[in-house]
XYZ file of C-alpha atoms in Angstrom:
779
model
C 235.301 135.901 62.595
C 233.616 138.795 60.718
C 230.262 140.050 62.213
C 229.806 143.043 60.044
C 226.750 143.504 57.754
C 227.183 142.780 54.056
C 228.444 145.501 51.871
C 224.932 145.847 50.157
C 222.801 145.879 53.360
C 219.031 146.187 53.097
C 219.088 150.001 53.170
C 216.553 150.607 50.342
C 213.408 150.310 52.372
C 214.403 152.300 55.312
C 213.178 155.833 54.581
C 209.844 157.111 53.419
C 209.307 160.868 53.424
C 206.572 160.846 50.774
C 203.322 162.076 52.085
C 200.184 160.100 52.092
C 197.885 158.294 54.620
C 195.434 155.544 54.443
C 193.447 155.748 51.169
C 196.210 157.679 49.310
C 198.734 156.324 46.821
C 202.182 157.527 47.878
C 205.208 156.625 46.031
C 206.675 153.267 46.973
C 210.120 153.813 48.507
C 211.485 150.806 46.741
C 209.827 151.774 43.390
C 212.429 154.142 41.942
C 215.321 151.918 43.090
C 213.924 148.845 41.316
C 213.152 150.855 38.185
C 216.795 152.217 38.144
C 218.377 148.837 38.912
C 219.707 150.177 42.268
C 217.554 147.935 44.582
C 219.773 145.501 46.558
C 218.206 141.910 46.123
C 219.402 139.098 48.291
C 221.527 137.808 45.173
C 223.328 141.017 45.355
C 224.832 140.584 48.841
C 228.643 140.519 48.992
C 231.454 140.373 51.438
C 235.152 140.673 50.582
C 236.095 137.314 52.394
C 233.079 135.338 51.540
C 233.153 131.861 49.807
C 230.547 130.281 47.588
C 228.141 127.434 48.555
C 226.508 125.136 46.347
C 224.218 121.986 46.575
C 224.540 118.499 44.991
C 220.934 117.300 44.159
C 219.538 114.018 43.364
C 219.046 113.214 39.650
C 216.536 110.452 40.659
C 212.886 110.953 41.998
C 213.245 107.834 44.133
C 216.289 105.921 45.152
C 218.301 104.576 48.007
C 221.737 106.070 48.692
C 224.207 103.239 49.141
C 227.293 105.511 49.702
C 228.588 108.944 49.220
C 232.466 109.531 48.497
C 233.600 113.236 48.963
C 237.195 112.602 48.932
C 237.986 113.858 45.399
C 235.866 116.935 46.051
C 237.677 117.691 49.134
C 240.956 117.376 47.523
C 240.233 119.966 44.907
C 242.151 123.166 45.463
C 239.965 125.996 46.658
C 237.353 123.774 48.305
C 236.810 124.604 51.985
C 234.233 122.015 53.012
C 232.091 119.253 51.693
C 229.178 118.296 53.875
C 226.647 115.421 54.020
C 223.862 114.559 56.405
C 226.505 113.286 58.871
C 227.752 116.861 59.351
C 224.287 118.240 60.227
C 225.129 119.593 63.733
C 221.635 119.443 65.259
C 218.281 117.825 64.165
C 218.542 116.307 60.801
C 214.901 116.978 59.823
C 212.830 120.190 59.397
C 209.554 121.220 57.826
C 207.127 123.974 57.542
C 204.363 122.177 59.365
C 205.646 118.701 59.890
C 209.363 118.044 60.660
C 209.750 115.294 57.864
C 212.291 116.873 55.309
C 215.966 115.933 55.647
C 218.426 118.812 55.696
C 220.458 116.498 53.493
C 219.279 113.210 52.263
C 219.598 110.340 54.719
C 219.902 107.040 52.947
C 216.968 107.757 50.525
C 215.805 110.511 48.146
C 212.060 111.043 47.585
C 212.086 113.559 44.726
C 214.316 114.801 41.914
C 216.455 117.627 43.141
C 216.508 116.669 46.808
C 219.665 117.998 48.425
C 222.362 115.300 49.038
C 225.559 117.200 49.851
C 227.056 120.751 50.095
C 230.289 122.359 48.963
C 231.882 125.595 49.976
C 234.690 126.973 47.723
C 236.561 130.163 46.936
C 234.786 130.612 43.554
C 231.452 129.391 42.003
C 233.162 127.497 39.225
C 235.342 125.636 41.803
C 232.260 124.733 43.730
C 230.646 123.510 40.538
C 233.560 121.427 39.627
C 233.722 119.972 43.201
C 230.098 119.000 42.920
C 230.911 116.871 39.891
C 233.532 115.000 41.918
C 231.208 113.773 44.532
C 230.352 110.101 43.927
C 226.965 108.953 44.976
C 226.002 105.271 44.618
C 222.238 105.215 44.133
C 219.970 102.229 43.972
C 217.278 103.498 41.725
C 213.648 102.588 42.568
C 210.424 102.965 40.420
C 209.053 106.225 41.474
C 205.395 106.570 42.811
C 203.845 109.328 40.409
C 200.199 108.704 40.502
C 198.538 110.377 43.358
C 195.403 108.088 43.288
C 197.463 104.984 43.195
C 199.520 106.233 46.136
C 196.298 106.744 48.107
C 193.890 104.030 47.077
C 196.008 101.035 45.898
C 196.890 98.902 48.784
C 199.709 97.345 46.881
C 201.509 100.601 46.321
C 204.833 101.046 48.085
C 204.937 103.476 50.962
C 206.844 106.673 50.452
C 207.040 107.321 54.181
C 206.821 104.748 56.995
C 203.164 105.763 57.832
C 201.959 105.589 54.318
C 201.152 107.846 51.473
C 198.314 109.973 52.979
C 199.042 113.385 54.190
C 195.516 114.364 55.157
C 191.999 113.381 54.397
C 189.431 115.982 55.171
C 185.678 115.224 54.628
C 182.776 117.734 54.589
C 179.268 116.579 55.210
C 176.197 118.743 54.972
C 172.495 117.770 54.938
C 171.226 114.429 53.614
C 173.361 111.614 51.962
C 173.823 112.728 48.375
C 173.135 109.162 47.215
C 169.631 109.270 48.784
C 167.075 108.667 46.021
C 164.847 111.402 47.779
C 167.724 113.875 47.192
C 168.121 112.747 43.623
C 164.538 112.891 43.063
C 164.435 116.662 43.611
C 166.859 117.221 40.575
C 165.848 118.040 37.058
C 169.508 117.520 35.921
C 172.574 115.768 37.307
C 175.875 116.524 35.619
C 179.412 115.119 36.348
C 182.921 116.136 35.445
C 186.414 115.100 35.972
C 188.963 118.015 36.114
C 192.764 118.371 36.440
C 195.102 121.118 37.288
C 198.749 120.885 36.278
C 201.773 121.875 38.419
C 202.040 125.654 38.419
C 205.376 127.334 39.524
C 205.495 130.689 41.320
C 208.090 131.722 38.743
C 209.517 134.600 40.843
C 212.218 136.347 39.019
C 214.662 136.580 42.087
C 216.107 133.221 42.631
C 216.673 131.686 46.088
C 219.811 133.287 47.529
C 221.473 134.774 50.585
C 224.418 135.276 52.754
C 225.284 133.549 55.995
C 227.900 135.178 58.282
C 229.360 133.350 61.239
C 229.448 135.417 64.466
C 232.028 135.626 67.297
C 229.414 134.316 69.832
C 229.207 130.967 67.823
C 226.036 132.009 66.211
C 225.227 133.156 62.617
C 223.749 136.178 60.899
C 221.499 135.332 57.965
C 220.571 137.758 55.243
C 217.847 135.978 53.209
C 214.917 136.424 50.881
C 212.072 134.713 52.795
C 208.367 135.106 53.584
C 208.453 134.297 57.327
C 211.604 134.785 59.283
C 210.231 133.496 62.625
C 209.019 130.296 61.201
C 212.384 129.910 59.429
C 214.118 130.507 62.790
C 212.001 127.681 64.330
C 213.300 125.311 61.830
C 216.927 126.523 61.366
C 218.017 126.796 64.931
C 217.361 123.173 65.964
C 219.089 121.920 62.844
C 222.186 124.036 63.561
C 222.153 122.983 67.241
C 221.949 126.591 68.257
C 219.591 128.498 70.586
C 217.178 130.781 68.686
C 218.918 133.846 70.030
C 222.103 132.926 68.292
C 220.434 132.911 64.825
C 219.854 136.407 63.691
C 217.858 136.912 60.543
C 217.551 140.063 58.422
C 215.261 140.241 55.350
C 217.090 140.869 52.226
C 215.597 142.190 49.029
C 213.001 139.795 47.863
C 212.431 139.237 44.097
C 208.816 137.867 44.234
C 207.454 135.057 46.350
C 203.812 133.953 45.856
C 204.179 131.255 48.478
C 207.416 129.799 47.063
C 209.535 131.255 49.918
C 207.463 129.924 52.738
C 209.470 126.866 52.889
C 213.231 126.843 53.458
C 215.716 126.605 50.652
C 219.346 127.615 51.260
C 219.043 128.933 54.833
C 220.209 125.840 56.799
C 222.826 125.000 54.076
C 224.498 128.340 53.981
C 224.568 128.495 57.847
C 226.080 124.952 58.173
C 228.835 125.998 55.612
C 229.528 129.273 57.278
C 229.829 127.765 60.690
C 232.022 124.973 59.347
C 234.479 127.258 57.370
C 234.389 130.279 59.616
C 233.728 132.522 56.766
C 230.665 134.169 55.222
C 228.990 131.896 52.693
C 226.865 133.096 49.847
C 224.553 130.903 47.961
C 222.554 131.706 44.736
C 220.569 129.251 42.845
C 220.545 129.379 39.115
C 217.182 129.236 37.331
C 217.199 125.432 36.861
C 218.126 124.921 40.506
C 215.388 127.336 41.539
C 212.724 124.932 40.054
C 214.064 122.224 42.305
C 214.696 124.529 45.252
C 211.123 125.568 46.165
C 207.687 123.981 46.237
C 205.011 124.477 43.539
C 201.258 124.618 43.340
C 199.758 121.120 44.018
C 198.569 119.424 40.883
C 194.934 118.177 41.443
C 192.668 115.492 40.216
C 188.997 116.265 40.950
C 185.617 114.402 40.421
C 182.457 116.469 40.764
C 178.733 115.555 40.469
C 176.041 118.281 40.836
C 172.305 118.117 40.948
C 169.895 120.947 40.397
C 166.195 121.774 40.069
C 164.682 122.925 36.628
C 165.064 126.716 37.985
C 168.861 126.010 38.425
C 168.893 125.838 42.362
C 171.609 123.566 43.438
C 170.319 120.467 45.354
C 173.454 118.446 45.987
C 177.259 118.274 45.454
C 179.418 115.275 45.475
C 183.123 116.109 45.338
C 186.361 114.284 45.456
C 189.640 116.258 45.372
C 193.111 114.632 45.244
C 196.058 116.894 45.751
C 199.671 115.628 44.959
C 201.940 116.933 47.528
C 205.157 115.395 46.224
C 207.829 113.817 48.588
C 207.282 115.863 51.804
C 204.527 117.414 53.807
C 205.309 121.189 53.459
C 201.835 123.019 53.485
C 199.732 120.050 52.227
C 197.812 119.667 55.461
C 196.532 123.187 55.117
C 196.024 123.079 51.440
C 193.827 120.079 51.764
C 191.776 121.927 54.439
C 191.407 124.930 52.232
C 190.348 122.802 49.257
C 187.784 120.992 51.438
C 186.302 123.998 53.055
C 186.022 126.008 49.738
C 185.454 122.962 47.449
C 181.986 124.064 46.251
C 182.731 127.768 46.301
C 180.427 130.708 47.294
C 177.166 128.780 46.713
C 174.300 127.741 48.933
C 173.921 123.832 48.544
C 171.847 121.978 51.077
C 173.392 118.651 50.597
C 177.105 118.212 50.302
C 179.703 115.388 50.263
C 183.249 116.459 49.800
C 186.402 114.273 50.282
C 189.725 116.111 49.976
C 192.933 114.213 50.002
C 196.578 115.085 50.061
C 199.109 112.525 48.950
C 202.733 111.817 49.045
C 204.283 110.827 45.712
C 207.759 111.092 44.147
C 206.740 113.989 42.032
C 208.135 117.546 42.775
C 207.324 118.777 46.364
C 204.344 121.134 46.417
C 203.215 123.613 49.017
C 202.073 127.214 49.340
C 201.300 129.111 46.192
C 198.900 132.088 45.627
C 195.355 130.627 46.057
C 196.505 127.715 48.319
C 194.074 124.963 47.466
C 191.241 127.226 46.534
C 192.480 127.791 42.951
C 192.209 124.150 42.150
C 188.722 123.698 43.544
C 187.577 126.959 41.781
C 188.416 125.708 38.397
C 186.388 122.568 39.002
C 183.194 124.164 40.694
C 183.056 126.926 38.125
C 183.267 124.369 35.315
C 180.515 122.601 36.899
C 178.347 125.745 37.143
C 178.739 126.295 33.357
C 177.937 122.589 32.770
C 174.666 122.918 34.785
C 173.773 126.158 32.994
C 174.258 124.541 29.598
C 172.122 121.487 30.675
C 169.346 123.694 31.906
C 169.389 126.325 29.035
C 170.348 129.123 31.502
C 172.661 132.082 31.249
C 175.947 131.387 33.118
C 175.570 134.544 35.102
C 172.027 133.814 36.010
C 172.743 130.334 37.472
C 175.478 131.762 39.547
C 173.291 134.487 40.840
C 170.556 132.185 41.789
C 172.908 130.173 44.147
C 175.403 132.687 45.381
C 175.793 133.216 49.089
C 174.959 136.588 50.703
C 175.438 137.906 54.113
C 173.858 135.546 56.649
C 174.283 132.425 54.550
C 176.460 129.433 55.294
C 179.470 127.973 53.679
C 179.936 124.213 53.141
C 181.588 124.093 56.686
C 178.699 125.630 58.330
C 180.504 129.000 58.726
C 178.210 131.946 58.398
C 179.059 134.638 56.087
C 179.157 137.448 58.708
C 180.324 140.298 56.541
C 178.822 142.055 53.310
C 178.929 139.409 50.399
C 177.115 141.122 47.466
C 178.047 138.263 45.052
C 174.871 138.528 42.858
C 175.327 142.246 42.615
C 178.998 141.863 41.588
C 178.083 139.551 38.807
C 175.442 141.919 37.569
C 178.032 144.797 37.646
C 180.533 142.732 35.795
C 178.074 141.555 33.040
C 177.086 145.268 32.407
C 180.649 146.260 31.826
C 181.111 147.130 28.030
C 182.431 144.266 25.818
C 185.514 144.768 23.684
C 185.124 145.733 20.133
C 185.422 143.049 17.373
C 188.870 142.167 16.367
C 190.495 144.436 13.753
C 191.728 141.834 11.397
C 193.793 144.473 9.362
C 196.270 144.484 12.295
C 197.789 140.918 12.960
C 198.701 142.045 16.475
C 195.055 141.815 17.390
C 194.830 138.154 16.353
C 195.895 134.880 17.975
C 199.431 134.192 16.809
C 199.949 137.930 16.645
C 202.614 138.994 14.035
C 203.553 135.450 13.163
C 201.117 135.798 10.206
C 199.295 132.619 11.151
C 195.862 133.945 10.300
C 194.101 137.024 8.915
C 190.888 136.137 10.837
C 189.791 132.839 9.156
C 189.267 130.208 11.821
C 189.172 132.616 14.528
C 186.309 132.344 16.886
C 185.394 134.582 19.851
C 184.119 133.231 23.190
C 183.007 134.809 26.584
C 183.194 133.125 29.992
C 182.662 134.007 33.720
C 184.402 132.832 36.844
C 183.480 133.466 40.460
C 185.749 132.635 43.486
C 185.916 132.940 47.264
C 189.150 132.973 49.120
C 189.864 132.699 52.766
C 192.046 135.580 54.175
C 194.603 135.038 56.932
C 195.514 131.652 58.478
C 192.684 129.303 59.382
C 191.693 126.373 61.519
C 192.526 127.624 65.060
C 195.974 128.852 64.122
C 196.998 131.581 66.535
C 197.594 134.181 63.889
C 199.129 137.323 64.936
C 201.562 140.087 64.072
C 203.917 142.338 66.148
C 204.702 146.011 65.459
C 207.055 148.399 67.409
C 206.433 152.064 66.794
C 208.614 154.944 68.155
C 207.808 158.652 68.058
C 210.778 160.865 68.528
C 212.238 164.255 67.681
C 214.516 164.240 64.684
C 216.287 167.542 64.814
C 213.489 170.092 64.371
C 210.795 167.639 63.143
C 208.906 164.713 64.654
C 209.321 161.310 63.045
C 208.003 157.761 63.533
C 210.011 154.601 63.376
C 207.945 151.483 62.439
C 209.655 148.060 63.130
C 208.040 144.748 62.192
C 209.385 141.353 61.029
C 206.944 141.409 58.133
C 208.412 140.312 54.735
C 208.111 142.926 51.961
C 207.997 140.650 49.015
C 206.908 143.157 46.302
C 203.217 143.759 47.517
C 203.822 147.229 48.883
C 203.663 146.509 52.681
C 206.334 149.034 53.622
C 204.363 151.713 51.897
C 201.135 150.728 53.831
C 202.904 150.669 57.176
C 204.025 154.299 56.653
C 200.562 155.211 55.416
C 199.037 153.829 58.627
C 201.599 155.567 60.825
C 200.966 158.889 59.128
C 197.147 158.510 59.479
C 197.318 157.425 63.249
C 199.997 159.797 64.404
C 199.602 162.795 62.131
C 203.360 162.870 61.271
C 204.903 162.997 57.841
C 208.434 161.554 58.332
C 207.997 157.824 58.761
C 210.995 155.374 58.667
C 210.547 151.607 58.183
C 213.100 149.717 59.980
C 214.644 146.786 58.053
C 212.627 143.656 58.891
C 214.551 141.236 61.116
C 213.816 138.882 64.033
C 214.844 141.227 66.755
C 211.138 142.240 66.968
C 208.370 139.913 67.438
C 206.812 137.431 64.934
C 204.709 139.143 62.072
C 203.706 135.853 60.458
C 204.114 134.960 56.876
C 203.656 137.313 53.831
C 200.995 134.801 52.417
C 197.336 134.267 52.754
C 196.636 137.874 51.773
C 197.183 138.605 55.365
C 199.915 141.228 55.911
C 197.676 144.234 55.299
C 195.189 142.748 57.884
C 197.631 141.410 60.425
C 200.617 143.698 60.203
C 198.531 146.692 59.236
C 196.514 145.912 62.355
C 199.637 145.567 64.442
C 200.916 148.873 63.169
C 197.675 150.589 63.822
C 197.311 149.213 67.440
C 200.965 150.214 68.235
C 200.360 153.751 66.911
C 197.213 153.963 69.049
C 199.327 152.950 72.152
C 201.809 155.675 71.169
C 199.030 158.187 70.777
C 197.622 157.216 74.063
C 201.070 157.627 75.728
C 201.353 161.141 74.158
C 197.941 161.991 75.806
C 198.936 160.613 79.119
C 202.091 162.688 79.044
C 200.115 165.838 78.187
C 197.482 165.034 80.773
C 200.264 164.750 83.501
C 202.174 167.755 82.345
C 199.359 170.162 81.586
C 196.555 168.732 83.905
C 194.144 168.228 81.035
C 191.500 165.540 80.864
C 192.776 162.642 78.896
C 189.485 161.962 77.195
C 189.326 165.694 76.113
C 192.500 165.389 73.823
C 193.011 164.690 70.117
C 196.027 164.602 67.870
C 195.656 166.935 64.876
C 198.451 168.046 62.538
C 201.234 167.499 65.056
C 199.389 169.332 67.790
C 197.611 167.934 70.858
C 194.285 169.730 70.937
C 191.685 169.973 73.799
C 188.155 169.890 72.432
C 187.189 172.452 75.049
C 190.420 174.690 75.164
C 192.162 174.278 71.767
C 195.968 173.607 71.260
C 197.463 172.452 74.523
C 200.885 171.424 73.123
C 202.875 170.403 70.017
C 204.393 167.069 69.538
C 207.845 168.659 69.622
C 207.137 169.964 73.061
C 205.733 166.589 74.390
C 208.680 164.679 72.936
C 211.400 167.066 74.383
C 211.426 164.997 77.512
C 212.170 161.782 75.483
C 210.771 159.467 72.760
C 207.685 157.299 73.057
C 207.915 153.688 72.032
C 205.096 151.064 72.132
C 205.198 147.429 71.007
C 201.876 145.586 70.292
C 200.672 142.341 69.060
C 197.484 142.149 66.920
C 195.375 138.938 66.890
C 192.452 138.291 64.761
C 189.371 136.534 66.211
C 190.025 132.905 66.898
C 188.895 130.215 64.349
C 188.169 126.466 64.648
C 189.629 123.416 63.320
C 187.450 121.613 60.789
C 185.714 118.633 62.436
C 187.672 115.611 61.134
C 184.360 113.738 60.094
C 181.975 116.476 59.009
C 184.288 119.292 58.082
C 182.124 121.732 60.103
C 183.527 124.670 61.958
C 184.197 128.415 61.736
C 187.567 127.714 60.150
C 188.265 130.941 58.347
C 189.120 134.500 59.526
C 187.695 136.481 56.453
C 186.320 135.801 52.986
C 186.969 137.748 49.846
C 185.117 137.499 46.657
C 186.112 138.234 42.981
C 184.428 137.771 39.625
C 186.070 137.847 36.201
C 184.722 137.956 32.677
C 187.075 136.711 30.018
C 186.791 137.384 26.322
C 189.014 135.166 24.143
C 189.742 134.773 20.382
C 190.634 131.238 19.340
C 192.189 130.072 16.227
C 190.456 126.621 16.102
C 192.718 125.501 13.200
C 195.989 125.941 15.038
C 194.849 125.926 18.611
C 196.150 129.508 19.277
C 194.500 131.617 21.940
C 194.481 135.391 22.583
C 192.778 136.680 25.759
C 191.118 139.834 24.527
C 189.816 141.145 27.744
C 189.820 140.000 31.393
C 187.585 142.294 33.367
C 187.168 142.153 37.251
C 184.934 143.075 39.985
C 186.287 142.641 43.479
C 185.173 143.676 47.015
C 188.220 144.821 48.963
C 186.515 146.229 52.067
C 188.547 149.370 52.027
C 190.958 150.698 49.408
C 194.141 151.266 51.421
C 196.263 152.262 48.481
C 194.748 152.162 44.996
C 197.920 152.006 43.030
C 199.302 148.987 45.106
C 195.785 147.490 44.973
C 195.447 147.699 41.248
C 198.889 146.162 40.839
C 197.884 143.225 43.066
C 194.658 142.687 41.057
C 196.491 142.873 37.718
C 199.171 140.376 38.953
C 196.748 137.776 40.383
C 194.897 137.904 37.219
C 197.963 137.407 35.278
C 198.937 134.271 37.240
C 195.507 132.996 36.641
C 195.885 133.554 32.931
C 199.180 131.666 33.094
C 197.540 128.695 34.726
C 194.665 128.739 32.219
C 196.705 128.651 29.033
C 200.346 128.262 29.377
C 202.259 127.519 32.790
C 202.934 123.969 33.767
C 205.826 122.094 35.122
C 206.063 119.036 32.804
C 206.843 115.895 34.746
C 207.274 112.469 33.339
C 208.014 109.565 35.661
C 208.990 112.018 38.445
C 211.490 113.953 36.194
C 210.974 117.574 35.567
C 211.401 118.166 31.781
C 211.199 121.979 31.618
C 213.114 123.640 34.443
C 213.745 126.946 32.603
C 212.026 130.034 31.501
C 212.736 129.093 28.026
C 210.420 126.101 28.359
C 208.191 127.000 31.320
C 206.149 129.850 29.731
C 204.770 132.667 31.864
C 202.546 135.524 30.742
C 204.445 138.711 29.442
C 202.991 142.219 28.886
C 202.045 141.114 25.478
C 199.837 138.305 26.813
C 198.004 140.489 29.243
C 194.856 142.111 27.810
C 193.256 145.306 29.003
C 191.376 145.023 32.291
C 188.306 146.931 33.307
C 188.097 146.844 37.066
C 185.293 147.782 39.400
C 186.562 147.848 43.041
C 183.946 147.723 45.698
C 184.362 148.797 49.351
C 181.966 146.837 51.658
C 183.770 146.982 54.914
C 184.396 143.945 57.112
C 183.556 145.133 60.594
C 186.231 142.957 62.245
C 189.074 143.992 60.098
C 191.328 147.008 60.529
C 189.848 149.907 58.563
C 187.391 147.250 57.198
C 189.747 146.078 54.693
C 189.878 142.670 52.945
C 192.907 140.742 51.714
C 192.965 141.335 48.021
C 196.132 139.669 46.315
C 194.823 135.987 46.046
C 191.067 136.219 44.880
C 191.770 137.332 41.333
C 193.977 134.303 40.861
C 191.036 131.979 41.482
C 188.444 133.423 39.238
C 190.514 134.375 36.187
C 191.389 130.713 35.335
C 187.879 129.395 35.035
C 186.770 132.518 33.410
C 189.203 132.002 30.547
C 188.636 128.280 30.349
C 184.874 129.043 30.134
C 185.512 131.578 27.226
C 187.554 129.000 25.259
C 184.750 126.452 25.748
C 182.333 128.985 24.485
C 184.419 129.703 21.467
C 185.141 126.041 20.588
C 182.248 123.977 22.055
C 184.771 121.627 23.629
C 184.333 120.257 27.285
C 187.817 121.343 28.319
C 188.523 119.691 31.657
C 192.214 120.357 32.325
C 194.430 123.456 32.672
C 196.579 124.665 31.303
C 194.737 124.310 27.917
C 197.161 123.622 25.196
C 196.970 123.943 21.426
C 196.611 120.233 20.964
C 193.549 120.296 23.245
C 191.745 122.690 20.862
C 192.696 121.505 17.320
C 190.188 118.768 17.420
C 187.591 121.439 16.698
C 188.995 121.643 13.179
C 189.740 117.932 12.810
C 186.137 117.240 13.708
C 184.658 119.885 11.451
């Protein structure tokens, strides 16, 4: 059986000869390749003797499977294999956190698109024809699509044997919020019910990869993923193989945003490859991609706040219900995040939060940029605006009067132990120049753009603010770590460093940062980034804005160990005091005696290689009854100001400006950072006004980029950005994860601006034209 790598191996991230250390903005090694269309994505993988794999998926959100007849599909010329759950060679269940998801459906389907059978054939069209020949006898059942009914109606059928509750996480602080003495402190009490729709990660590169059977009975997988070692923990048991026989190499990833944390085609392709003895390629089309990965949890939230006449918060009463769909995925942790950050970065003496995750027969939901904090942020920021209006206060002022600062406690009792200049950030944002009034002589400046829907009549401008806090890295006592191997060696006449991690580059610029750190710590220019694979230790997931912190910390620590080994070799060879040495410009320098040796001389006796793990400080599980505990590693804050123009007659919206102030601790690479801040803000804009998977009775109505709308360059407004650097003393270089926070605060800022323009109490995102036209109808 073939064991060679695919013809288009992941060669494109290997070499980085561009100069630039920490704080610089060197050219990304993958940038030119992507611009020129030469970058090898996972969907480009190819081997001459490969066959094609495809998946049969359930058309029903809830049904029993009476029988599956594959005879006609197997008889089709060109078909190599047809597999059902009976052919799964090992464990039949897998899962990101809980092993509850069937590799292929076993007697029942719990959501539309659940995999039922697999086909391998010599051509994609043959495989598609074979799928149509598989006969599945379904007994269709009424789907459970209301998360509140699933949780709170005792007569509701159970989706899983243990019921419909994934997790309930309470948070309790101070006195009972129903206590009359608490209520008596309040000059105003306001309530609101809020909803967030299902947002898709909408990455451009569909799920794809290549599985190659090996001579030792194992399999080599070339896949686009976010966390190879967690994939391995799930894949190997289902294949009935020891982990060492499942070898994974990261292929080019066309975006992720959490949607690749869960498995998609990995086990399926490997099963087919092991069955047919040939390489198997699987590539989802766009429609299948909507069914092949999890989405953002839709949320239904009830909030009641009380405050004094001066605008100081007295109590918060919060209920958050998150719809996880048919299987657990990341719902347990999303519920914890929503609970712990459910009232945001505000000081509130009395709090009652109940956060729930539910099983339903809606599309499965899991990790997506913001991870539970996005949903809560829309609700608590809407409540802050509602309080401000009730008290006649400026929306910035009420936020400043309640904002946390260093030394304050979050709702979980966790002390904010690093700089948190939230009030100052709001002041900085408010002081940024406002955009000029719309030039009505150019239709491109108006809602509806060149469609000639308006010349300015019926267009109203509004301004809104949003503030968010996001946890960075994994939480709740998860032993979060990353591993890096660094090798310093002679490469001809020069010295080069090789950096090897299993961290997934998903477009965020991690490979650039790894090289920057190596240059800074080792003083060499030539740095090679080894393709990410599982032959080096776990690097954790490219999620939770953690890779700069964790893998950056691992690379830094491994480089420090290499540097120490260089000094030890010099100390032994030249009799110099170890503590007297430093590494400057490729030379080992003694403080007292000057240059002792060059790196070329030191490495003449052989390369130096070190492997290190980097762990952040330990966190705690939230108390199951009170929610108290130091559950988070790091906190990051972002504030947005949105300016919108709304055509109240047609319900059309143009976001005119979306300005941002964010504290990143340390700017590691400004160019990459600004890209992350723009990208996060764009996804928040999408959630605010356009992005939603439309689901009716468990059926997805818009699984395409024709009907699922995402922001384009024409939708994104200019962004003024003030980037602050208040170092976190416990983080490498003082950095803070930066990719997720702008996704939180941009959505409520835009919603607030639309409310300001229309006067409507908008309680659901995305906001659609029909939500706004009642302004005109009521006029």
